[in-house]
Each structure stands twice: as structure tokens, then as C-alpha cells.
mmCIF file of C-alpha atoms (C1' of nucleotides) in Angstrom:
data_model
loop_
_atom_site.group_PDB
_atom_site.id
_atom_site.type_symbol
_atom_site.label_atom_id
_atom_site.label_comp_id
_atom_site.label_asym_id
_atom_site.label_seq_id
_atom_site.Cartn_x
_atom_site.Cartn_y
_atom_site.Cartn_z
ATOM 1 C CA MET A 1 73.786 138.666 114.268
ATOM 2 C CA GLY A 2 73.953 135.816 111.879
ATOM 3 C CA ARG A 3 76.842 134.518 110.002
ATOM 4 C CA THR A 4 78.146 135.994 106.855
ATOM 5 C CA PRO A 5 77.179 133.852 103.890
ATOM 6 C CA CYS A 6 79.730 131.275 102.866
ATOM 7 C CA CYS A 7 80.149 133.155 99.651
ATOM 8 C CA ASP A 8 78.794 136.084 97.728
ATOM 9 C CA LYS A 9 75.776 134.611 96.073
ATOM 10 C CA LYS A 10 75.589 137.320 93.431
ATOM 11 C CA GLY A 11 76.574 136.053 90.033
ATOM 12 C CA LEU A 12 76.889 132.492 91.204
ATOM 13 C CA LYS A 13 75.242 129.698 89.321
ATOM 14 C CA LYS A 14 72.695 127.505 91.051
ATOM 15 C CA GLY A 15 70.772 124.418 90.144
ATOM 16 C CA PRO A 16 71.909 121.249 88.431
ATOM 17 C CA TRP A 17 75.544 120.887 87.498
ATOM 18 C CA THR A 18 76.545 120.596 83.883
ATOM 19 C CA ALA A 19 79.054 118.108 82.550
ATOM 20 C CA GLU A 20 81.460 120.965 81.918
ATOM 21 C CA GLU A 21 81.268 122.107 85.508
ATOM 22 C CA ASP A 22 81.797 118.577 86.714
ATOM 23 C CA GLU A 23 84.838 118.292 84.514
ATOM 24 C CA LEU A 24 86.284 121.537 85.805
ATOM 25 C CA LEU A 25 85.816 120.466 89.381
ATOM 26 C CA VAL A 26 87.218 116.976 88.904
ATOM 27 C CA ASN A 27 90.163 118.231 86.922
ATOM 28 C CA TYR A 28 91.008 120.822 89.530
ATOM 29 C CA ILE A 29 90.916 118.331 92.383
ATOM 30 C CA LYS A 30 92.919 115.775 90.440
ATOM 31 C CA LYS A 31 95.463 118.351 89.408
ATOM 32 C CA ASN A 32 95.909 119.627 92.938
ATOM 33 C CA ASN A 33 95.749 116.247 94.631
ATOM 34 C CA GLY A 34 92.809 117.398 96.678
ATOM 35 C CA HIS A 35 90.292 120.143 96.973
ATOM 36 C CA GLY A 36 92.232 122.393 99.310
ATOM 37 C CA SER A 37 90.102 125.239 100.563
ATOM 38 C CA TRP A 38 86.576 124.823 99.340
ATOM 39 C CA ARG A 39 86.001 128.509 99.673
ATOM 40 C CA SER A 40 88.702 129.408 97.239
ATOM 41 C CA LEU A 41 88.253 126.402 94.981
ATOM 42 C CA PRO A 42 85.521 127.771 92.694
ATOM 43 C CA LYS A 43 87.590 130.766 91.740
ATOM 44 C CA LEU A 44 90.729 128.743 91.198
ATOM 45 C CA ALA A 45 88.883 126.078 89.232
ATOM 46 C CA GLY A 46 87.035 128.598 87.107
ATOM 47 C CA LEU A 47 83.630 127.727 88.459
ATOM 48 C CA LEU A 48 80.799 130.137 89.099
ATOM 49 C CA ARG A 49 79.682 128.170 92.092
ATOM 50 C CA CYS A 50 79.717 128.549 95.828
ATOM 51 C CA GLY A 51 82.425 126.537 97.568
ATOM 52 C CA LYS A 52 79.801 124.742 99.521
ATOM 53 C CA SER A 53 78.067 123.702 96.356
ATOM 54 C CA CYS A 54 81.361 122.395 94.984
ATOM 55 C CA ARG A 55 81.992 120.392 98.120
ATOM 56 C CA LEU A 56 78.531 118.871 97.964
ATOM 57 C CA ARG A 57 78.842 118.032 94.307
ATOM 58 C CA TRP A 58 82.177 116.372 94.924
ATOM 59 C CA THR A 59 81.252 114.433 98.039
ATOM 60 C CA ASN A 60 77.842 113.340 96.835
ATOM 61 C CA TYR A 61 78.424 112.715 93.198
ATOM 62 C CA LEU A 62 81.872 113.133 91.695
ATOM 63 C CA ARG A 63 84.066 111.423 94.238
ATOM 64 C CA PRO A 64 85.695 108.439 92.530
ATOM 65 C CA ASP A 65 84.940 106.003 95.321
ATOM 66 C CA ILE A 66 81.207 106.534 95.176
ATOM 67 C CA LYS A 67 79.202 103.414 94.573
ATOM 68 C CA ARG A 68 76.372 104.090 92.179
ATOM 69 C CA GLY A 69 73.350 101.953 91.632
ATOM 70 C CA PRO A 70 70.538 100.632 93.756
ATOM 71 C CA PHE A 71 71.028 99.663 97.364
ATOM 72 C CA THR A 72 71.292 95.979 98.075
ATOM 73 C CA GLN A 73 69.093 94.312 100.629
ATOM 74 C CA GLU A 74 72.098 93.928 102.879
ATOM 75 C CA GLU A 75 72.756 97.627 102.687
ATOM 76 C CA GLU A 76 69.145 98.396 103.458
ATOM 77 C CA LYS A 77 69.197 96.110 106.459
ATOM 78 C CA LEU A 78 72.354 97.723 107.670
ATOM 79 C CA ILE A 79 70.866 101.171 107.295
ATOM 80 C CA ILE A 80 67.788 100.193 109.267
ATOM 81 C CA GLN A 81 69.881 98.665 112.003
ATOM 82 C CA LEU A 82 72.173 101.631 112.200
ATOM 83 C CA HIS A 83 69.288 104.048 112.107
ATOM 84 C CA GLY A 84 67.798 102.246 115.067
ATOM 85 C CA MET A 85 70.990 102.899 116.973
ATOM 86 C CA LEU A 86 72.046 106.268 115.643
ATOM 87 C CA GLY A 87 68.879 107.963 114.528
ATOM 88 C CA ASN A 88 69.151 110.474 111.723
ATOM 89 C CA ARG A 89 72.912 110.550 111.908
ATOM 90 C CA TRP A 90 73.263 110.121 108.197
ATOM 91 C CA ALA A 91 76.944 110.840 108.055
ATOM 92 C CA ALA A 92 77.635 108.319 110.770
ATOM 93 C CA ILE A 93 75.500 105.745 109.024
ATOM 94 C CA ALA A 94 77.141 106.502 105.700
ATOM 95 C CA SER A 95 80.547 105.947 107.239
ATOM 96 C CA GLN A 96 79.577 102.309 107.690
ATOM 97 C CA LEU A 97 78.545 101.864 104.074
ATOM 98 C CA PRO A 98 81.574 102.292 101.853
ATOM 99 C CA GLY A 99 80.827 104.187 98.707
ATOM 100 C CA ARG A 100 77.488 105.481 99.888
ATOM 101 C CA THR A 101 76.914 109.109 100.768
ATOM 102 C CA ASP A 102 74.911 110.500 103.617
ATOM 103 C CA ASN A 103 72.670 112.249 101.137
ATOM 104 C CA GLU A 104 71.986 109.036 99.279
ATOM 105 C CA ILE A 105 71.169 107.195 102.468
ATOM 106 C CA LYS A 106 68.997 110.026 103.680
ATOM 107 C CA ASN A 107 67.071 109.956 100.424
ATOM 108 C CA LEU A 108 66.681 106.203 100.591
ATOM 109 C CA TRP A 109 65.382 106.471 104.101
ATOM 110 C CA ASN A 110 62.925 109.230 103.343
ATOM 111 C CA THR A 111 61.607 107.675 100.166
ATOM 112 C CA HIS A 112 61.593 103.948 100.944
ATOM 113 C CA LEU A 113 62.678 102.715 104.312
ATOM 114 C CA LYS A 114 60.667 105.168 106.365
ATOM 115 C CA LYS A 115 57.508 104.268 104.492
ATOM 116 C CA ARG A 116 58.251 100.607 104.935
ATOM 117 C CA LEU A 117 58.503 101.004 108.694
ATOM 118 C CA ILE A 118 55.350 103.039 108.793
ATOM 119 C CA GLY A 119 53.620 100.359 106.793
ATOM 120 C CA MET A 120 54.678 97.893 109.438
ATOM 121 C CA GLY A 121 53.134 100.011 112.152
ATOM 122 C CA LEU A 122 56.459 101.321 113.421
ATOM 123 C CA ASP A 123 57.395 104.850 114.153
ATOM 124 C CA PRO A 124 60.317 105.532 111.809
ATOM 125 C CA LEU A 125 61.659 108.053 114.268
ATOM 126 C CA THR A 126 61.951 105.786 117.245
ATOM 127 C CA HIS A 127 61.421 102.369 115.613
ATOM 128 C CA GLU A 128 58.813 101.836 118.265
ATOM 129 C CA PRO A 129 55.463 100.345 117.402
ATOM 130 C CA TYR A 130 52.853 103.053 117.197
ATOM 131 C CA ASN A 131 50.474 101.330 119.557
ATOM 132 C CA SER A 132 53.008 101.469 122.356
ATOM 133 C CA HIS A 133 52.478 105.203 122.496
ATOM 134 C CA SER A 134 48.789 105.608 122.262
ATOM 135 C CA PRO A 135 45.767 103.370 122.280
ATOM 136 C CA THR A 136 44.386 105.353 119.397
ATOM 137 C CA THR A 137 47.155 104.426 117.039
ATOM 138 C CA LYS A 138 46.745 101.485 114.783
ATOM 139 C CA PRO A 139 47.810 98.034 115.981
ATOM 140 C CA PRO A 140 50.516 96.017 114.272
ATOM 141 C CA ALA A 141 49.225 94.599 111.078
ATOM 142 C CA SER A 142 51.334 91.515 110.723
ATOM 143 C CA PRO A 143 53.505 88.987 112.511
ATOM 144 C CA ALA A 144 56.494 90.933 111.299
ATOM 145 C CA THR A 145 55.188 93.981 113.036
ATOM 146 C CA ARG A 146 54.762 92.101 116.259
ATOM 147 C CA HIS A 147 58.268 90.822 115.896
ATOM 148 C CA MET A 148 59.600 94.305 115.354
ATOM 149 C CA ALA A 149 57.577 95.491 118.288
ATOM 150 C CA GLN A 150 59.286 92.972 120.502
ATOM 151 C CA TRP A 151 62.633 93.776 119.000
ATOM 152 C CA GLU A 152 62.091 97.433 119.674
ATOM 153 C CA SER A 153 60.680 96.833 123.102
ATOM 154 C CA ALA A 154 63.848 95.013 124.033
ATOM 155 C CA ARG A 155 65.981 97.720 122.550
ATOM 156 C CA LEU A 156 64.214 100.373 124.544
ATOM 157 C CA GLU A 157 64.582 98.302 127.634
ATOM 158 C CA ALA A 158 68.272 98.067 126.986
ATOM 159 C CA GLU A 159 68.449 101.801 126.570
ATOM 160 C CA ALA A 160 66.730 102.338 129.861
ATOM 161 C CA ARG A 161 69.094 99.936 131.534
ATOM 162 C CA LEU A 162 72.020 101.656 129.922
ATOM 163 C CA SER A 163 70.777 104.880 131.352
ATOM 164 C CA ARG A 164 70.522 103.452 134.824
ATOM 165 C CA GLU A 165 73.922 101.857 134.543
ATOM 166 C CA SER A 166 75.357 105.210 133.834
ATOM 167 C CA SER A 167 74.576 106.118 137.392
ATOM 168 C CA ILE A 168 76.381 103.037 138.634
ATOM 169 C CA PHE A 169 79.459 103.895 136.626
ATOM 170 C CA GLY A 170 79.413 107.441 137.743
ATOM 171 C CA ALA A 171 83.107 108.007 137.272
ATOM 172 C CA GLN A 172 82.963 106.696 133.766
ATOM 173 C CA PRO A 173 80.927 108.904 131.492
ATOM 174 C CA LEU A 174 78.521 106.912 129.434
ATOM 175 C CA PRO A 175 76.914 107.963 126.222
ATOM 176 C CA PRO A 176 73.360 109.187 126.243
ATOM 177 C CA LEU A 177 70.582 107.211 124.733
ATOM 178 C CA PRO A 178 70.318 106.833 121.003
ATOM 179 C CA HIS A 179 67.196 108.915 121.003
ATOM 180 C CA GLN A 180 69.191 111.726 122.438
ATOM 181 C CA PRO A 181 71.891 111.509 119.868
ATOM 182 C CA THR A 182 75.214 113.141 120.372
ATOM 183 C CA LYS A 183 78.578 112.679 118.861
ATOM 184 C CA ILE A 184 79.540 110.544 121.792
ATOM 185 C CA ASP A 185 76.803 108.022 121.369
ATOM 186 C CA SER A 186 77.466 107.862 117.692
ATOM 187 C CA ASP A 187 81.094 107.219 118.311
ATOM 188 C CA TYR A 188 80.266 104.670 120.895
ATOM 189 C CA PHE A 189 77.910 102.676 118.748
ATOM 190 C CA LEU A 190 80.204 102.948 115.803
ATOM 191 C CA ARG A 191 83.120 101.736 117.859
ATOM 192 C CA LEU A 192 81.064 98.756 118.826
ATOM 193 C CA TRP A 193 79.846 98.315 115.314
ATOM 194 C CA ASN A 194 83.324 98.440 113.927
ATOM 195 C CA SER A 195 84.732 96.178 116.545
ATOM 196 C CA GLU A 196 84.978 92.441 116.330
ATOM 197 C CA VAL A 197 81.818 92.394 118.358
ATOM 198 C CA GLY A 198 79.962 94.249 115.689
ATOM 199 C CA ASP A 199 81.578 92.140 113.053
ATOM 200 C CA SER A 200 80.369 89.016 114.719
ATOM 201 C CA PHE A 201 76.969 90.560 115.076
ATOM 202 C CA ARG A 202 76.794 91.227 111.390
ATOM 203 C CA ASN A 203 78.074 87.892 110.321
ATOM 204 C CA VAL A 204 76.453 85.377 112.586
ATOM 205 C CA THR A 205 75.473 82.525 110.353
ATOM 206 C CA GLY A 206 77.191 79.435 111.680
ATOM 207 C CA ARG A 207 75.212 78.363 114.680
ATOM 208 C CA GLY A 208 77.706 75.711 115.808
ATOM 209 C CA ASP A 209 80.605 78.090 116.081
ATOM 210 C CA HIS A 210 78.995 80.451 118.462
ATOM 211 C CA LYS A 211 77.780 77.626 120.587
ATOM 212 C CA ALA A 212 81.349 76.576 121.051
ATOM 213 C CA ALA A 213 82.233 80.128 121.858
ATOM 214 C CA CYS A 214 79.531 80.163 124.462
ATOM 215 C CA HIS A 215 81.318 77.475 126.328
ATOM 216 C CA SER A 216 84.695 78.967 125.854
ATOM 217 C CA PRO A 217 85.448 81.830 128.190
ATOM 218 C CA THR A 218 88.745 82.488 126.525
ATOM 219 C CA SER A 219 87.191 83.047 123.184
ATOM 220 C CA GLN A 220 84.816 85.541 124.695
ATOM 221 C CA ALA A 221 87.562 87.350 126.444
ATOM 222 C CA SER A 222 89.679 87.662 123.386
ATOM 223 C CA SER A 223 86.795 88.843 121.348
ATOM 224 C CA SER A 224 85.946 91.454 123.881
ATOM 225 C CA THR A 225 89.351 92.909 123.995
ATOM 226 C CA LYS A 226 90.235 92.855 120.368
ATOM 227 C CA CYS A 227 88.494 95.630 118.601
ATOM 228 C CA GLY A 228 90.024 95.651 115.198
ATOM 229 C CA SER A 229 90.365 99.083 113.772
ATOM 230 C CA VAL A 230 88.566 100.647 116.657
ATOM 231 C CA SER A 231 90.717 102.904 118.669
ATOM 232 C CA ALA A 232 91.493 101.396 122.013
ATOM 233 C CA VAL A 233 88.147 100.049 123.056
ATOM 234 C CA THR A 234 88.823 97.786 125.949
ATOM 235 C CA THR A 235 86.566 95.341 127.674
ATOM 236 C CA ASP A 236 86.331 97.648 130.628
ATOM 237 C CA GLN A 237 85.246 100.485 128.464
ATOM 238 C CA VAL A 238 82.725 98.537 126.519
ATOM 239 C CA SER A 239 81.178 96.085 128.873
ATOM 240 C CA PRO A 240 78.496 98.070 130.658
ATOM 241 C CA GLN A 241 77.207 99.676 127.553
ATOM 242 C CA LEU A 242 77.490 96.516 125.573
ATOM 243 C CA ILE A 243 75.035 94.930 127.929
ATOM 244 C CA GLY A 244 72.337 97.244 126.866
ATOM 245 C CA PHE A 245 73.369 97.306 123.278
ATOM 246 C CA SER A 246 73.578 93.607 122.779
ATOM 247 C CA ALA A 247 70.638 92.783 124.961
ATOM 248 C CA GLY A 248 68.555 94.943 122.743
ATOM 249 C CA MET A 249 69.948 93.341 119.668
ATOM 250 C CA ALA A 250 69.675 89.865 121.051
ATOM 251 C CA SER A 251 66.123 90.354 122.068
ATOM 252 C CA GLY A 252 64.949 89.206 118.700
ATOM 253 C CA ASN A 253 66.572 85.860 119.094
ATOM 254 C CA GLN A 254 64.495 83.007 120.316
ATOM 255 C CA ASN A 255 66.445 80.055 119.063
ATOM 256 C CA GLU A 256 67.115 77.082 121.189
ATOM 257 C CA GLU A 257 70.814 77.649 121.285
ATOM 258 C CA MET A 258 70.130 80.953 122.858
ATOM 259 C CA MET A 259 68.322 79.181 125.630
ATOM 260 C CA GLU A 260 71.185 76.768 125.908
ATOM 261 C CA CYS A 261 73.556 79.647 126.311
ATOM 262 C CA LYS A 262 71.391 81.021 129.050
ATOM 263 C CA SER A 263 71.412 77.774 130.922
ATOM 264 C CA CYS A 264 75.095 77.154 130.504
ATOM 265 C CA LYS A 265 75.972 80.222 132.480
ATOM 266 C CA SER A 266 74.557 80.638 135.908
ATOM 267 C CA ASN A 267 72.759 83.842 136.675
ATOM 268 C CA THR A 268 72.664 84.702 133.040
ATOM 269 C CA GLU A 269 69.047 85.652 133.147
ATOM 270 C CA GLU A 270 69.507 87.611 136.269
ATOM 271 C CA VAL A 271 72.432 89.394 134.803
ATOM 272 C CA ILE A 272 70.480 90.404 131.794
ATOM 273 C CA CYS A 273 67.333 91.280 133.598
ATOM 274 C CA GLY A 274 68.658 92.657 136.785
ATOM 275 C CA GLY A 275 72.199 93.647 136.077
ATOM 276 C CA SER A 276 71.317 97.240 136.329
ATOM 277 C CA ASP A 277 69.940 96.942 139.777
ATOM 278 C CA SER A 278 71.418 99.466 142.082
ATOM 279 C CA SER A 279 73.006 96.681 144.076
ATOM 280 C CA SER A 280 74.837 95.304 141.096
ATOM 281 C CA SER A 281 78.556 95.127 141.409
ATOM 282 C CA ILE A 282 81.294 95.674 138.938
ATOM 283 C CA ASP A 283 81.777 91.918 138.876
ATOM 284 C CA ASP A 284 78.222 91.563 137.772
ATOM 285 C CA MET A 285 78.998 93.855 134.956
ATOM 286 C CA ASP A 286 81.931 91.762 133.896
ATOM 287 C CA ASP A 287 79.632 88.794 133.745
ATOM 288 C CA CYS A 288 77.234 90.883 131.816
ATOM 289 C CA SER A 289 79.897 91.602 129.310
ATOM 290 C CA ASP A 290 80.431 87.985 128.461
ATOM 291 C CA THR A 291 76.772 87.248 128.426
ATOM 292 C CA ALA A 292 75.964 90.259 126.419
ATOM 293 C CA PHE A 293 78.611 89.466 123.923
ATOM 294 C CA GLN A 294 77.200 86.029 123.562
ATOM 295 C CA LEU A 295 73.765 87.468 123.060
ATOM 296 C CA LEU A 296 75.196 89.673 120.428
ATOM 297 C CA LEU A 297 76.694 86.707 118.688
ATOM 298 C CA ASP A 298 73.449 84.857 118.976
ATOM 299 C CA PHE A 299 71.421 87.480 117.242
ATOM 300 C CA PRO A 300 70.302 85.802 114.041
ATOM 301 C CA ILE A 301 70.557 88.805 111.871
ATOM 302 C CA ASN A 302 70.151 86.871 108.670
ATOM 303 C CA ASN A 303 66.848 85.538 109.788
ATOM 304 C CA ASP A 304 65.473 88.248 111.906
ATOM 305 C CA MET A 305 65.921 90.981 109.428
ATOM 306 C CA SER A 306 64.628 88.876 106.608
ATOM 307 C CA PHE A 307 61.175 90.290 107.031
ATOM 308 C CA LEU A 308 62.597 93.452 105.614
ATOM 309 C CA GLU A 309 63.614 91.729 102.448
ATOM 310 C CA GLU A 310 61.541 92.104 99.413
ATOM 311 C CA GLY A 311 61.214 90.230 96.211
ATOM 312 C CA ASN A 312 61.966 93.369 94.296
ATOM 313 C CA SER A 313 63.828 96.296 95.606
ATOM 314 C CA HIS A 314 60.879 98.468 96.451
ATOM 315 C CA ASP A 315 57.920 96.172 96.372
ATOM 316 C CA GLU A 316 55.313 95.999 99.041
ATOM 317 C CA TYR A 317 56.497 94.380 102.205
ATOM 318 C CA ALA A 318 55.859 90.662 102.328
ATOM 319 C CA PRO A 319 55.113 89.071 105.712
ATOM 320 C CA ALA A 320 57.718 86.705 107.036
ATOM 321 C CA PRO A 321 56.967 83.087 107.822
ATOM 322 C CA ALA A 322 55.213 82.567 111.110
ATOM 323 C CA SER A 323 58.031 80.305 112.221
ATOM 324 C CA MET A 324 60.159 83.362 112.610
ATOM 325 C CA PHE A 325 58.010 84.671 115.389
ATOM 326 C CA ASN A 326 58.031 81.880 117.876
ATOM 327 C CA MET A 327 59.799 84.109 120.277
ATOM 328 C CA GLU A 328 59.451 84.259 123.962
ATOM 329 C CA ASN A 329 60.624 86.969 126.211
ATOM 330 C CA SER A 330 61.772 84.863 129.087
ATOM 331 C CA PHE A 331 65.023 86.735 129.269
ATOM 332 C CA LEU A 332 63.356 90.088 129.243
ATOM 333 C CA CYS A 333 62.212 91.342 132.582
ATOM 334 C CA PRO A 334 60.213 94.373 133.545
ATOM 335 C CA LEU A 335 62.350 97.350 134.371
ATOM 336 C "C1'" DA B 1 47.936 112.976 73.371
ATOM 337 C "C1'" DA B 2 47.600 115.968 77.286
ATOM 338 C "C1'" DT B 3 48.146 116.671 81.916
ATOM 339 C "C1'" DA B 4 47.929 115.787 86.701
ATOM 340 C "C1'" DA B 5 49.952 113.152 90.360
ATOM 341 C "C1'" DC B 6 53.593 110.871 92.131
ATOM 342 C "C1'" DC B 7 58.363 109.563 92.881
ATOM 343 C "C1'" DA B 8 63.400 109.709 93.196
ATOM 344 C "C1'" DC B 9 67.216 112.180 93.749
ATOM 345 C "C1'" DA B 10 70.239 116.219 93.340
ATOM 346 C "C1'" DA B 11 70.971 120.449 95.336
ATOM 347 C "C1'" DC B 12 70.253 124.237 98.560
ATOM 348 C "C1'" DC B 13 69.843 126.375 103.114
ATOM 349 C "C1'" DG B 14 70.697 127.232 107.733
ATOM 350 C "C1'" DC B 15 72.643 125.683 111.837
ATOM 351 C "C1'" DC B 16 76.369 123.499 114.399
ATOM 352 C "C1'" DT B 17 81.065 122.214 115.517
ATOM 353 C "C1'" DC B 18 85.757 122.766 115.500
ATOM 354 C "C1'" DA B 19 90.124 124.866 114.707
ATOM 355 C "C1'" DC B 20 92.567 128.884 114.743
ATOM 356 C "C1'" DT B 21 93.822 133.498 116.312
ATOM 357 C "C1'" DG C 1 87.811 132.862 126.933
ATOM 358 C "C1'" DA C 2 85.852 135.247 122.929
ATOM 359 C "C1'" DG C 3 85.527 135.971 118.107
ATOM 360 C "C1'" DT C 4 85.795 134.315 113.498
ATOM 361 C "C1'" DG C 5 85.924 131.415 109.451
ATOM 362 C "C1'" DA C 6 85.637 126.960 107.177
ATOM 363 C "C1'" DG C 7 83.771 122.628 106.829
ATOM 364 C "C1'" DG C 8 80.244 119.358 107.960
ATOM 365 C "C1'" DC C 9 75.621 117.865 108.848
ATOM 366 C "C1'" DG C 10 70.646 117.280 108.575
ATOM 367 C "C1'" DG C 11 66.275 119.086 106.948
ATOM 368 C "C1'" DT C 12 63.965 120.716 103.140
ATOM 369 C "C1'" DT C 13 63.064 122.074 98.475
ATOM 370 C "C1'" DG C 14 63.389 121.909 93.456
ATOM 371 C "C1'" DT C 15 63.595 119.461 89.291
ATOM 372 C "C1'" DG C 16 63.208 115.936 86.014
ATOM 373 C "C1'" DG C 17 61.328 111.508 85.002
ATOM 374 C "C1'" DT C 18 57.562 108.155 85.243
ATOM 375 C "C1'" DT C 19 52.957 106.571 85.816
ATOM 376 C "C1'" DA C 20 48.021 107.117 86.017
ATOM 377 C "C1'" DT C 21 43.878 109.243 84.448
#
DNA sequence: AATAACCACAACCGCCTCACT
DNA sequence: GAGTGAGGCGGTTGTGGTTAT
């Protein structure tokens, strides 16, 4: 059994690439307007390398659109957020960071971000607080950790709800949970992420605007149905899943406007907390969609992720102000 | 100054998926 | 539907640079 090797390794060079090799590879790809078959490229380009090695060198280092240099805080936040949704789907995460490669992101995660989460008492694999698994694990060490614990708790709750909703929408296949990653769930989250919904999620800064949106059903509807570059993601397709997704995201938000949004829409709390009940109707889910979208808009990303910011790029984590953690979980109900 | 320890990142390896026959 | 090859992906390792002793 076993596959034949991608190339005959005998006589092939390994290890770091030289400038000459880089030049040969770049020149060949430029000259041919593309790499063509990677397998045959080394021979045609005059390289003593395996095609796979050439592909890696090109995609991770030589590609002209690669952004070099240190990651910005925004990029790091984005990676953490996406990792929470997608897990170790480095390619999927990289697709959301123009100019960054999966390898680069993977390295950043393994060398910095993972340690940072561990330092905060969070399991970098699940983003769950350690002490939620076992009483023997160490408790959160800081307000930021508690905040993340709540954030993660809400996210997990949303996942569980998503799972249960999948049984309600039996005819409509739903993606599995992020901790059981598949291509489908990646696509799903990325569709959301790339949609206007995700855009709003990323860019919520003006608190007045979203409040107006909260009271404007039309604005919600249009936002739900317009998905930008995303391929044909309709409200009907998104709504049930969005509930879980955005509820998890919104769980970190405790601002007053959030509460106002809850009160402005009857049954909001019930929708969020109990929308997955087996008696829930499709209409409930439509309501959920609007509410969930609003929650998504309400998520104060710029504040809530600020505890991940550091004075210097890789300094020790600095606790966030206590004012950030005045959260209450009134909109989170037991499953 | 020497060297051990640590860190960051480039590169490799093996498995998986998909397209093609 | 099965077999095969190519590309892609994620985990891991190797290497060079930096810092600490």
C-alpha cells in the first residue's frame, strides 16, 4: 500500500533555498504566467527540487502578494477569533488575512498566540477555560480570563444550540460544530465571516448606528439578505446557524444598548435562550435571525478583544481594565 | 568568550481530497 | 464505482539567530 512519493527523492536538494533557486523558480513562473504542473516544474525550471517543495516555497515565501513583517494586533485578534470558530484550519484562516500564508499563521499561533491563551488559563485547542474541564486545573488568573471564560461559555452554548437546531431543520443539512471541523463548517463560517454580517461584526464601532438598526426591521432584513461576495447565502440559509454563531459572539457584550435591544423586541430573550427548544417554530427562527444579527452587530469587538492587545507585539499579557468585565449573563440560559 | 537554552520561522513529511480516467 | 495522480493541508522537525549563564 502507500502512495508513491511525489517525486524521486534521489539527487534532489533539500533544506533552505538559495537565492539562485528562488530566482529560477520566480523566473519560471513569471515566464510561463503561472506554475503549471508542480510536478514537472522543477525539471523545466532547472531546479533540483521536489515539486512539492517548489510549491511550498512559492506559496509561503516567493509569491508577490505576500505581506512580510510582523502581524498587527488587528491581525492577531482576527486569527484568534477565526481560530475559535474554525480550529486549526490554517488555510481557511489564512484566506481571511490577505497576504498572510497558512504556514505563517500556524507559526504565529504555535509560538505566540497559543502561549498567550494558555497564560490566560484557556485551552488553546477549544478556547475553553481549563477549569471548566477539571477541578484540578488551574483557575483563571485574571479578569480577562474570566471574561474569556464567559465568552467561551457562551460560544459553546451556541454550538450546542446549533447542534440541537440541526435536528429541527432536518431537511436542511447544517454544519457540524467547530470542534468537529469539516470543510462544510469552514465554508459556513467563512461565508458568514465574509458576508455583510461578518463585516458588521468586525467593524462595529459606532454605537448609535446599530441602535438605529435595532429599531429598523428593514435594515436588518437587507443586511441579512445581502451577503457581498459570498455565494448566494440567503436569510433562510443563514438564520438558524447565525443564531448560534452570533449568540456566541454577542455573549461578550454587556453594554446597555444591548439590553435596550433586548427590551425593544419582545421575546428576544426567549428567542435567544429557548429558540432551540423542540417546540420552536420556523417563525421563531426567523425572529432569531433578526435578533441574532443584532447581537452580532452589538458585539463590541474593539473593546472585548482589547485584552489581547499588548504594548509590544509579544510582551506579557496585560490585564484589561475591570470596567470591561461588568458583564451579566441575563441573556444566557442553561441548556 | 564560550556555550547552553530558547525562540522564530522555513521547510519537510505524510495524509487527505478531488479531479480525471 | 474503483484506481490513480496531483495538489493542498496540517503537524512536526530542522536550522539559524538571539539571549542567558
